PDB file of C-alpha atoms in Angstrom:
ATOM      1  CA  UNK A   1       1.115 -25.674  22.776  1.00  0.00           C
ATOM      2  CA  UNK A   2      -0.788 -26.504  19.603  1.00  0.00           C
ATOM      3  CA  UNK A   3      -0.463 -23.788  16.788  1.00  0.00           C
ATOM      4  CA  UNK A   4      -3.657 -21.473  16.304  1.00  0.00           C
ATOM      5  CA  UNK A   5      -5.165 -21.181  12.861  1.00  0.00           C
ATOM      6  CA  UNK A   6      -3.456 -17.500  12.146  1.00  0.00           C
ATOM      7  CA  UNK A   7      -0.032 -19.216  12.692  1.00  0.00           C
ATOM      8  CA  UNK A   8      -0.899 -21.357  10.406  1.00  0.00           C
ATOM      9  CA  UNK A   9      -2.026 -19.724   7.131  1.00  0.00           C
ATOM     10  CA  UNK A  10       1.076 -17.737   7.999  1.00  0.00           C
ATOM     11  CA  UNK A  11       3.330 -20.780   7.977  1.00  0.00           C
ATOM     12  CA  UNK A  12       1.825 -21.825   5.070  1.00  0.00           C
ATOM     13  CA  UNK A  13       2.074 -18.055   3.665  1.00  0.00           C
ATOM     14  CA  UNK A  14       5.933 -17.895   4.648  1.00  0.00           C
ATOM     15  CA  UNK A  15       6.939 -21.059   2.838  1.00  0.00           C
ATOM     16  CA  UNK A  16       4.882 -19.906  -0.096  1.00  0.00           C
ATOM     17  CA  UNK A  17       7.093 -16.585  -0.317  1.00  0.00           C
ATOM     18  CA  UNK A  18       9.912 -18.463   0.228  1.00  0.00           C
ATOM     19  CA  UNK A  19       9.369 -20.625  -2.463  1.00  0.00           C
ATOM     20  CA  UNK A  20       8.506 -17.388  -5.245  1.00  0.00           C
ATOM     21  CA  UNK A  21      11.693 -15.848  -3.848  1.00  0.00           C
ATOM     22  CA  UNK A  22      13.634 -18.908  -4.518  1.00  0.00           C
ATOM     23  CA  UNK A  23      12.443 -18.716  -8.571  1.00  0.00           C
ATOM     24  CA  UNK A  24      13.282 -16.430 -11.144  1.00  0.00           C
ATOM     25  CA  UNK A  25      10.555 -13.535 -11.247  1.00  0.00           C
ATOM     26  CA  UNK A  26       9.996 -11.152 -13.841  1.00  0.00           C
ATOM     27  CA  UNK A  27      10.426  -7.478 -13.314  1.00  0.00           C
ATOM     28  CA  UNK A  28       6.027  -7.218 -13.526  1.00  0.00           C
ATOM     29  CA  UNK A  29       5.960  -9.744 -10.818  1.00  0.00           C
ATOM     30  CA  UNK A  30       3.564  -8.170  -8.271  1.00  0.00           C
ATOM     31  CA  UNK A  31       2.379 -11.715  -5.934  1.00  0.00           C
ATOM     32  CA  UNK A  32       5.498 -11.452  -3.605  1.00  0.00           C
ATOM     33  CA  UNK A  33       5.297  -8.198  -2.426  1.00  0.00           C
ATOM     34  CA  UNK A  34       1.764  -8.507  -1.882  1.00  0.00           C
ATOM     35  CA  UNK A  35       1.928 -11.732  -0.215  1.00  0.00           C
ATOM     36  CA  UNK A  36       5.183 -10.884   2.073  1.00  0.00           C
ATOM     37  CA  UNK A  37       2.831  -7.566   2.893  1.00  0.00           C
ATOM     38  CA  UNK A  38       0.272  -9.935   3.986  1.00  0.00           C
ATOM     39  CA  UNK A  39       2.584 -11.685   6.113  1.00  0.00           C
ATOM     40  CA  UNK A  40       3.815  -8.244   7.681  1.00  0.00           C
ATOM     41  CA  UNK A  41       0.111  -8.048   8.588  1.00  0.00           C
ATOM     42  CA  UNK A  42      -0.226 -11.833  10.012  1.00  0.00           C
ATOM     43  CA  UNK A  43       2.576 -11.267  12.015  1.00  0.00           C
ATOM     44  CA  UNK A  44       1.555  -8.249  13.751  1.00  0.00           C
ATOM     45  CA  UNK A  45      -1.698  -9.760  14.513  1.00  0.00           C
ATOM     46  CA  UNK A  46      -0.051 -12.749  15.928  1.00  0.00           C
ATOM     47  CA  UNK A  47       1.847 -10.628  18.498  1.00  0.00           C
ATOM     48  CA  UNK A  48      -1.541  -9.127  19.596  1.00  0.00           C
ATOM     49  CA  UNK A  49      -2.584 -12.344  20.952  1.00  0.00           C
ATOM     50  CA  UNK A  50      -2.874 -13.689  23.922  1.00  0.00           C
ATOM     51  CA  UNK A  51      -1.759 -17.385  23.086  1.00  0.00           C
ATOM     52  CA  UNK A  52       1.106 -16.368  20.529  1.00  0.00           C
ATOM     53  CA  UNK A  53       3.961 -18.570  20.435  1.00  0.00           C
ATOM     54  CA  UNK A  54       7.530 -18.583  22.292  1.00  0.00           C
ATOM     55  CA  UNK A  55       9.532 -15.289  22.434  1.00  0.00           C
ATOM     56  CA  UNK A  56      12.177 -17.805  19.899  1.00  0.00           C
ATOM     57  CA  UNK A  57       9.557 -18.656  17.481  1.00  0.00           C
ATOM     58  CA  UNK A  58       8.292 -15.392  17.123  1.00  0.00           C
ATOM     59  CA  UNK A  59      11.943 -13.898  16.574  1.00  0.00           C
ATOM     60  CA  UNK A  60      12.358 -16.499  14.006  1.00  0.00           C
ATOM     61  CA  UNK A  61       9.191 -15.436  12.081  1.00  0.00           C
ATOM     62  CA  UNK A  62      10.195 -11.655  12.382  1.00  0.00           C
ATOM     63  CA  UNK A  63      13.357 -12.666  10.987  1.00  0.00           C
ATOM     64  CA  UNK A  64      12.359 -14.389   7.748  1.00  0.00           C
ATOM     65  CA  UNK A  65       9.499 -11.557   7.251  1.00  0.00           C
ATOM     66  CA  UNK A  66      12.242  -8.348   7.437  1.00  0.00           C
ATOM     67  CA  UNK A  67      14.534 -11.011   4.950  1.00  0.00           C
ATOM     68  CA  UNK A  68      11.929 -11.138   2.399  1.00  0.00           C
ATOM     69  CA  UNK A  69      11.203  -7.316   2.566  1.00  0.00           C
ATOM     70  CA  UNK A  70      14.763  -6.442   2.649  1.00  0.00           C
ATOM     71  CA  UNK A  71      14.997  -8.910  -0.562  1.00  0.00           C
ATOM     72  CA  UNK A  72      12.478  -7.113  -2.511  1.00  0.00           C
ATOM     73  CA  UNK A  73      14.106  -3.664  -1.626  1.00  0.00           C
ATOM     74  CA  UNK A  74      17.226  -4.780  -2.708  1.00  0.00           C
ATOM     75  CA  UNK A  75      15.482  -5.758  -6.527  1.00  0.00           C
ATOM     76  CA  UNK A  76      14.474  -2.766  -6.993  1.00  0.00           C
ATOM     77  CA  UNK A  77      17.992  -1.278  -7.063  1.00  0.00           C
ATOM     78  CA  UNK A  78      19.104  -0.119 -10.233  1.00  0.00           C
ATOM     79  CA  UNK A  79      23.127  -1.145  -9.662  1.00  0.00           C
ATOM     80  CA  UNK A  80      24.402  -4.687  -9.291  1.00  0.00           C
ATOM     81  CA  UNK A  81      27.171  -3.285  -7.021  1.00  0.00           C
ATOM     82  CA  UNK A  82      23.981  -1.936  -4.428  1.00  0.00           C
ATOM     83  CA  UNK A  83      21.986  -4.826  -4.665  1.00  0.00           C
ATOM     84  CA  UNK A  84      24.957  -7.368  -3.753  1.00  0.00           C
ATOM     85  CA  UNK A  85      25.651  -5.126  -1.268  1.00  0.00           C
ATOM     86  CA  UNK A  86      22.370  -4.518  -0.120  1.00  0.00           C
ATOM     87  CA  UNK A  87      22.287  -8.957  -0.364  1.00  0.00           C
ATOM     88  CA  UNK A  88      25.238  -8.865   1.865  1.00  0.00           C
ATOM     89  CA  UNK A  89      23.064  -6.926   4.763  1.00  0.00           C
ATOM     90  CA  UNK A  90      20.225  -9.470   4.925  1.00  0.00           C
ATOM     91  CA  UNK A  91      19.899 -12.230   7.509  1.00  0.00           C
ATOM     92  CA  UNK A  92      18.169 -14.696   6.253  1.00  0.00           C
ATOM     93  CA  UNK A  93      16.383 -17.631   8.712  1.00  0.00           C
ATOM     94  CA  UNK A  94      17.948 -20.341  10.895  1.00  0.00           C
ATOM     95  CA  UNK A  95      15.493 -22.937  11.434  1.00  0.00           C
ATOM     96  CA  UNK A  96      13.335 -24.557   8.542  1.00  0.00           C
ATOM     97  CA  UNK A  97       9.945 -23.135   8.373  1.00  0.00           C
ATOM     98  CA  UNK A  98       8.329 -26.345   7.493  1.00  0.00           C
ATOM     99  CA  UNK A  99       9.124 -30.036   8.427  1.00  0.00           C
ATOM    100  CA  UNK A 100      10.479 -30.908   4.549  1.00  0.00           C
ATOM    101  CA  UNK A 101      12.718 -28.813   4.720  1.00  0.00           C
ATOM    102  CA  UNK A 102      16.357 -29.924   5.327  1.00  0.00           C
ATOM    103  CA  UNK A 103      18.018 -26.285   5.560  1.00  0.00           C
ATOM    104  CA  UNK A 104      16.370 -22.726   5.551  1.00  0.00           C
ATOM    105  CA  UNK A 105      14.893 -21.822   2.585  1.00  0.00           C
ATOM    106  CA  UNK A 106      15.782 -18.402   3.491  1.00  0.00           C
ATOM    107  CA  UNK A 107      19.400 -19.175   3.570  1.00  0.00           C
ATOM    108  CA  UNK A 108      19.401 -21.012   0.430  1.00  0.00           C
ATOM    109  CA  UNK A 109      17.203 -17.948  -1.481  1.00  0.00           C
ATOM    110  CA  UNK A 110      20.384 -15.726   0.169  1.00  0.00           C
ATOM    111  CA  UNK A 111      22.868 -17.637  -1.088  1.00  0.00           C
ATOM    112  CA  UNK A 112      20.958 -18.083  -4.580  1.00  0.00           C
ATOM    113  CA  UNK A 113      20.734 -13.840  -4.881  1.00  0.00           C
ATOM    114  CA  UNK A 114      24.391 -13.647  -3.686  1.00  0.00           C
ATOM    115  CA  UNK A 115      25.513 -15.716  -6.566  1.00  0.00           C
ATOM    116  CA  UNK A 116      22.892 -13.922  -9.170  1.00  0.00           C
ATOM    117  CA  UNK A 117      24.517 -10.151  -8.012  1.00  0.00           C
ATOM    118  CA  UNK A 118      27.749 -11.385  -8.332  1.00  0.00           C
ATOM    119  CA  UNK A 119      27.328 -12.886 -11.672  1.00  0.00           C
ATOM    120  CA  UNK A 120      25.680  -9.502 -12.777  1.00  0.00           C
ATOM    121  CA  UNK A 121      28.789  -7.472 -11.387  1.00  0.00           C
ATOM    122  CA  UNK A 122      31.176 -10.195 -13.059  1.00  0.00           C
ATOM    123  CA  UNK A 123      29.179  -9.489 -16.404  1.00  0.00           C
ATOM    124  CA  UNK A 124      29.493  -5.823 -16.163  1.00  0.00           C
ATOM    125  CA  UNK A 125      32.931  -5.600 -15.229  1.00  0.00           C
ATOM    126  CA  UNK A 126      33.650  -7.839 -18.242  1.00  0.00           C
ATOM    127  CA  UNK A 127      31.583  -5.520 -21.086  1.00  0.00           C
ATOM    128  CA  UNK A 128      33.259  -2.772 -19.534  1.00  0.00           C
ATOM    129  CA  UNK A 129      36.617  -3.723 -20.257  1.00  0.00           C
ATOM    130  CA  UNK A 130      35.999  -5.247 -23.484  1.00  0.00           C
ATOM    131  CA  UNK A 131      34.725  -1.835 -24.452  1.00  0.00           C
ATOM    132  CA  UNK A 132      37.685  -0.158 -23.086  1.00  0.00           C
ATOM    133  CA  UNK A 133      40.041  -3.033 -25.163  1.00  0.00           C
ATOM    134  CA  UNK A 134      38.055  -1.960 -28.282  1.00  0.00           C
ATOM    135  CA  UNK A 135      38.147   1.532 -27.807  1.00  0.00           C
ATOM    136  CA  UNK A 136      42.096   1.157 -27.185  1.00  0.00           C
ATOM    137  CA  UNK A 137      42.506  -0.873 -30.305  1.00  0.00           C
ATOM    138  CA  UNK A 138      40.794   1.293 -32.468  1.00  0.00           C
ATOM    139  CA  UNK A 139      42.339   3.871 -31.405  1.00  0.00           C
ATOM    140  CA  UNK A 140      46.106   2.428 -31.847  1.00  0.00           C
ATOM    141  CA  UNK A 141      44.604   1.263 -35.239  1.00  0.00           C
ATOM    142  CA  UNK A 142      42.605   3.224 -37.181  1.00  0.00           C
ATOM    143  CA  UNK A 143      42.888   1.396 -40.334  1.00  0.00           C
ATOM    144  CA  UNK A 144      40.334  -1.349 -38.282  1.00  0.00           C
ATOM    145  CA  UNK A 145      37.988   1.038 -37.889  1.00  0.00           C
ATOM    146  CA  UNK A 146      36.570   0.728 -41.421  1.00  0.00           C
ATOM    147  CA  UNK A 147      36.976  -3.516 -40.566  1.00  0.00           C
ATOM    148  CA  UNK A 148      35.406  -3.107 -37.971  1.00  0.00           C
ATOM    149  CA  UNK A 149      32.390  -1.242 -39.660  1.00  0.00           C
ATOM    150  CA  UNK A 150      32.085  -3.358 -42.658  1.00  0.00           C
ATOM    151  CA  UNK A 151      31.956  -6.641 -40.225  1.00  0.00           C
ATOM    152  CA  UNK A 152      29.515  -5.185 -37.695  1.00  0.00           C
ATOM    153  CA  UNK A 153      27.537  -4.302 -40.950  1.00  0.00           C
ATOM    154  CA  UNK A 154      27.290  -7.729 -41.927  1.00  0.00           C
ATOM    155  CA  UNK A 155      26.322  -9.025 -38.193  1.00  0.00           C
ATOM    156  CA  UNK A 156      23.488  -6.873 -38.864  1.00  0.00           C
ATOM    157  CA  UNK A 157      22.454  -7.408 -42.114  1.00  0.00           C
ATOM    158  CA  UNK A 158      23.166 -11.334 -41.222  1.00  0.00           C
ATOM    159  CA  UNK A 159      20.777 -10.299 -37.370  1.00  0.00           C
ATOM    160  CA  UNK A 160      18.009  -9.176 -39.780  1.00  0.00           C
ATOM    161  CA  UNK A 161      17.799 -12.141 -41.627  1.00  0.00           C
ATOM    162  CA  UNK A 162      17.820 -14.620 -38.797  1.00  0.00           C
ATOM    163  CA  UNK A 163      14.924 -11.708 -37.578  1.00  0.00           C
ATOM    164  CA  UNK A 164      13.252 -12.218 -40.636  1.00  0.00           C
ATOM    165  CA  UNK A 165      12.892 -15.510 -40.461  1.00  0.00           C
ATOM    166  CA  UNK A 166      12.281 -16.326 -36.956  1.00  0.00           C
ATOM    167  CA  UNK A 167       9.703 -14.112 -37.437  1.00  0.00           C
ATOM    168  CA  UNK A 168       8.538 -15.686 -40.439  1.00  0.00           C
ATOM    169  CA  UNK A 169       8.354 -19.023 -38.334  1.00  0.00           C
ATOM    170  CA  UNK A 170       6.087 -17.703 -35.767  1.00  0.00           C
ATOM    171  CA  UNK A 171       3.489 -16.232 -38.598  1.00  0.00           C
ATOM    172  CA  UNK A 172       3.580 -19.603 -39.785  1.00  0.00           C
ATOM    173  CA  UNK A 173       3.036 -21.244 -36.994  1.00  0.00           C
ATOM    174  CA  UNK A 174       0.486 -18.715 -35.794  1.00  0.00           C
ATOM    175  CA  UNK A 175      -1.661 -19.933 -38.688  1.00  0.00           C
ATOM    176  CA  UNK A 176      -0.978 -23.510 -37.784  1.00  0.00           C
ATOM    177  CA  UNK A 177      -2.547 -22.519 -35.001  1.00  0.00           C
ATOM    178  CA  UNK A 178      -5.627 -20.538 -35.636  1.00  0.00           C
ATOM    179  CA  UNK A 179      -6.133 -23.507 -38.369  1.00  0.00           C
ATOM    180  CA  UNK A 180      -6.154 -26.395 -35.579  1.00  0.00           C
ATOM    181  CA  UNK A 181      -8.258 -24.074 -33.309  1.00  0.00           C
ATOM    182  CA  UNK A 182     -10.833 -23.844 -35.878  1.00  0.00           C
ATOM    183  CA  UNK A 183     -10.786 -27.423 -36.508  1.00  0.00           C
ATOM    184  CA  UNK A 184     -11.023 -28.047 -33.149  1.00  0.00           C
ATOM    185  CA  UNK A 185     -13.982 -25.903 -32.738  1.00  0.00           C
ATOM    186  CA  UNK A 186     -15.656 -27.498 -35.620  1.00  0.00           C
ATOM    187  CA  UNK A 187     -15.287 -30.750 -34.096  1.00  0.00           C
ATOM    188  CA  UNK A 188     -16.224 -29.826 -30.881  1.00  0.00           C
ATOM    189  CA  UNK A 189     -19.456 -27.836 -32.713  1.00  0.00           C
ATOM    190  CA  UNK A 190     -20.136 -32.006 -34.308  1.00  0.00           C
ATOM    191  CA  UNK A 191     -19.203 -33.669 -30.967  1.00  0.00           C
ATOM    192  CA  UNK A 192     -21.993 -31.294 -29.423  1.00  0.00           C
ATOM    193  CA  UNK A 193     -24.685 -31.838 -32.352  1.00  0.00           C
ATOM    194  CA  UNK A 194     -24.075 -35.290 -32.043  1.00  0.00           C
ATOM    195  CA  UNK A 195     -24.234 -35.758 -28.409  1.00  0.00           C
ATOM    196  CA  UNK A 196     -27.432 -33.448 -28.368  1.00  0.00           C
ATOM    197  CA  UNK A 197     -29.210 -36.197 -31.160  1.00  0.00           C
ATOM    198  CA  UNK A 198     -28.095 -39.006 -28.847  1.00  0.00           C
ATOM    199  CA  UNK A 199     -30.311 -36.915 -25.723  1.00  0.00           C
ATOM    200  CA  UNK A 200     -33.337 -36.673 -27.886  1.00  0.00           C
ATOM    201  CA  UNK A 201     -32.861 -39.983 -29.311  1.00  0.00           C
ATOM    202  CA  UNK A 202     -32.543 -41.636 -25.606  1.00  0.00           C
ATOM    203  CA  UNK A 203     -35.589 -39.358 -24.368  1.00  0.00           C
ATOM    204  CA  UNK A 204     -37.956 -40.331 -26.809  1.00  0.00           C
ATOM    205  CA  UNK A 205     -36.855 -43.817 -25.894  1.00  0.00           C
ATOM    206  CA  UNK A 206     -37.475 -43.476 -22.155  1.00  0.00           C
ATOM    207  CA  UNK A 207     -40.578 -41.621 -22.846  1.00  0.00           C
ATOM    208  CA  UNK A 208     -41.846 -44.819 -25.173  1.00  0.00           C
ATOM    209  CA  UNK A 209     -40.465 -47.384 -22.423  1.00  0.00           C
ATOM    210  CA  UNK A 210     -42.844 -45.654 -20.312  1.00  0.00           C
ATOM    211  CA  UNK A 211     -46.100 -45.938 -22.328  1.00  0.00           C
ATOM    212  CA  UNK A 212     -45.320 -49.557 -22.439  1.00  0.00           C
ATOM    213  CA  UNK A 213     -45.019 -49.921 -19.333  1.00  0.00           C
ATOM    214  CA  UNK A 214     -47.891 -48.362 -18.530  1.00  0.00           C
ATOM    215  CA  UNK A 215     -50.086 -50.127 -21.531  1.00  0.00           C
ATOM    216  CA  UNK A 216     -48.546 -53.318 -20.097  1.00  0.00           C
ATOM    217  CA  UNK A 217     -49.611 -52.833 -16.520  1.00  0.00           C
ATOM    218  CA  UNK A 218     -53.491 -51.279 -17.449  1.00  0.00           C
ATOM    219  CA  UNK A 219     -53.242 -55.282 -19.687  1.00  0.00           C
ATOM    220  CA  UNK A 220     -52.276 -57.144 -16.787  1.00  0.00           C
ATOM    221  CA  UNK A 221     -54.898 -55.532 -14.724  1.00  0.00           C
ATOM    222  CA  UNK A 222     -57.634 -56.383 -17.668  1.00  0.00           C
ATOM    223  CA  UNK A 223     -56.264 -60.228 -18.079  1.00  0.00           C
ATOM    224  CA  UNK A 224     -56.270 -60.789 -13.989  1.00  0.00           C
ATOM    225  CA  UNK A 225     -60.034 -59.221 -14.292  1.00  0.00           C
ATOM    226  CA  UNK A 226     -60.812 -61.602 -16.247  1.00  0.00           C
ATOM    227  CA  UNK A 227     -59.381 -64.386 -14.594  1.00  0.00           C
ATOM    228  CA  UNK A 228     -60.738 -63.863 -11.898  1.00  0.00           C
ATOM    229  CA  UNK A 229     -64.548 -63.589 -13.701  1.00  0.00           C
ATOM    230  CA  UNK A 230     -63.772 -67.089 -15.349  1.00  0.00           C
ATOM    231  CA  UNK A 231     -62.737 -68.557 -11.987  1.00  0.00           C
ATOM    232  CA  UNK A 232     -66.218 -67.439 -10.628  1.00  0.00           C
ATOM    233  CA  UNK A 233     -67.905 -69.250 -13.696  1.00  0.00           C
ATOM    234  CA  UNK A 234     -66.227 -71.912 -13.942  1.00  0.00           C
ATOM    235  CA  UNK A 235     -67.126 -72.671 -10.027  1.00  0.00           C
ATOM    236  CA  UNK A 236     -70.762 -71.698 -10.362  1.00  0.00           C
ATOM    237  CA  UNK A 237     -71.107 -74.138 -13.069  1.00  0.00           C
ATOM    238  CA  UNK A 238     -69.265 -77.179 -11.113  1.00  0.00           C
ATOM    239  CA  UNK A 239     -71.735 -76.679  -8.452  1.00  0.00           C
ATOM    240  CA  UNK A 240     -74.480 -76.454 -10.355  1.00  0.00           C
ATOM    241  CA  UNK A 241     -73.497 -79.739 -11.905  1.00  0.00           C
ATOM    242  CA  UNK A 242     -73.096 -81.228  -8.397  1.00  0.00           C
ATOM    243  CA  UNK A 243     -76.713 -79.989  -7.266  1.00  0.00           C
ATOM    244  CA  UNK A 244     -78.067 -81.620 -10.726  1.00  0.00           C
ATOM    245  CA  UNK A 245     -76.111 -85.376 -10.117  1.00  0.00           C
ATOM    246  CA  UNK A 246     -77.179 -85.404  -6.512  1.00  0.00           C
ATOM    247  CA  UNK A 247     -80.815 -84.830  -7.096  1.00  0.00           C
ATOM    248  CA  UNK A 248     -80.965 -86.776 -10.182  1.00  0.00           C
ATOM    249  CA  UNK A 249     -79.516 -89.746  -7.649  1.00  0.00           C
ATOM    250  CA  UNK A 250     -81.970 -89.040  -5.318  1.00  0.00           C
ATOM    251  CA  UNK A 251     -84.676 -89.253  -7.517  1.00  0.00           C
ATOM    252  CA  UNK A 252     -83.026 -92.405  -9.023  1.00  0.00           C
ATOM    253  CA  UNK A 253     -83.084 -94.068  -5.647  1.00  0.00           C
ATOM    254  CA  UNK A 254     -86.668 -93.269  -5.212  1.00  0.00           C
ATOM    255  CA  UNK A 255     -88.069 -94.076  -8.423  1.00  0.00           C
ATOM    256  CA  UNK A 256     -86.227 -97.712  -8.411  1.00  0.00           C
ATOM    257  CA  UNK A 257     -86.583 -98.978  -5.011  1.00  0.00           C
ATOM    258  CA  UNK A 258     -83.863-101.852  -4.168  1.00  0.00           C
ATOM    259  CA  UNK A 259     -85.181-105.178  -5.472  1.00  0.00           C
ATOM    260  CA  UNK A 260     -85.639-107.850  -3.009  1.00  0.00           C
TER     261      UNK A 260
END
C-alpha cells in the first residue's frame, strides 16, 4: 500500500530530528523539541486513520518518536551520572527510516550520547580526584602552599594578557570590518548610480530609435506617394505621345497619297 501524504512529511520530519539529534546542539536549541512535538502530533493523527500503515510500521514509528523524547528528557538532567543512565533506558530504532540509510540513525544518535555521558562522567571523576590529590598535597606540604599561590598568580596575570590581547585582536578586526562594509556599501552606492545612468542612457536611446523609426516609415510612405504619382505621369504622357504619332501618320498617309 502506497504511503499517504501525512506519513510522509512525517518520514521526512523523523529523519530531520534524527539528523539535529545526531549534531552537537547548544543548550538555547529550541527546533528539536518543537519538531519531535510535531511528530508526537503526526503520529497520533496517523493512528486515527483509516488507511494507516502495518501494526510493525507503526510500532517502529512509535518507537523512534518516545527515543527522541526520552533523549531530550535525558539533556535536561543536570548530572552526567542521570543522563547516562537515563541514555542507558532508551531504545532507540531497528529499521532505517529512510532508504540511505545503512543502520538506524537512532541507534547510531544512542550510541553517539552513550559515549558523550560517559566522557562527561570520565571528566568529572578525573577533576575530582585531582582536587582531592591537591588538597592532600597541600595539606602534607604546607610550605607549597605559598608555590602554589605565587604560580597560580602568574597563570593569571599571564590569562589576562593572552585576554587582553585576544581581545585586542577582535577590536581590530571589528574595525577591519566595519571599514570593508563601508567600502562595500560605497561601491555598491557607485555600482547602483552607475547602473541607473546606463537605464536612462539606454531609454533615451530606445525612445530616439523609435522616432526614427517612425520618421522613416511616415518617408517611405511620402517617397512610394510619389512614385506612384510619377508612374501615372509618366504613362499619361507615353500615350499621349502614341495618340500624337498615330494621327500625325494618318494624316501623313492622307496628305501624300502613294505615287503610282
Amino acid at each position: 500500500m502506497a504511503a499517504t501524504r501525512l506519513e510522509l512529511n512525517l518520514m521526512r520530519l523523523l529523519s530531520r530530528c534524527e539528523a539535529l539529534a545526531a549534531e552537537r546542539r547548544d543548550p538555547e536549541e529550541w527546533r528539536l523539541e518543537k519538531y519531535v512535538a510535531a511528530l508526537e502530533d503526526m503520529l497520533r493523527e496517523l493512528k486515527k486513520q483509516s488507511s494507516k500503515p502495518a501494526p510493525e510500521l507503526m510500532n517502529e514509528y512509535s518507537r523512534k518518536v518516545d527515543f527522541l523524547k526520552g533523549l531530550l528528557e535525558a539533556e535536561k538532567l543536570s548530572s552526567s551520572t542521570e543522563k547516562a543512565l537515563a541514555n542507558q533506558l532508551l531504545a532507540p530504532g531497528r529499521t532505517p527510516t529512510t532508504a540511505k540509510e545503512r543502520t538506524p540513525a537512532t541507534k547510531t544518535v544512542h550510541l553517539q550520547t552513550k559515549a558523550r555521558c560517559t566522557g562527561q562522567m570520565r571528566s568529572e571523576l578525573l577533576g575530582t580526584v585531582c582536587s582531592v590529590l591537591l588538597l592532600c598535597f597541600i595539606a602534607h606540604c604546607p610550605g607549597c602552599v605559598q608555590l602554589y599561590t605565587s604560580d597560580e598568580k602568574q597563570s593569571a596575570v599571564e590569562l589576562d594578557a593572552v585576554l587582553q590581547h585576544h581581545q585586542d585582536m577582535q577590536e581590530k578586526l571589528a574595525e577591519e570590518m566595519l571599514s570593508l562594509a563601508r567600502s562595500l556599501k560605497n561601491n555598491t552606492l557607485a555600482a547602483q548610480n552607475v547602473i541607473k545612468q546606463d537605464n536612462q542612457t539606454l531609454s533615451h536611446s530606445l525612445r530616439m530609435a523609435d522616432q526614427n523609426f517612425e520618421k522613416l516609415k511616415d518617408e517611405s510612405d511620402r517617397l512610394e506617394q510619389h512614385a506612384k504619382k510619377s508612374v501615372n505621369w509618366l504613362l499619361w504622357i507615353m500615350l499621349i505621345v502614341v495618340c500624337f504619332i498615330f494621327i500625325s501618320m494618318i494624316l501623313f498617309i492622307r496628305i501624300f497619297p502613294k505615287l503610282k
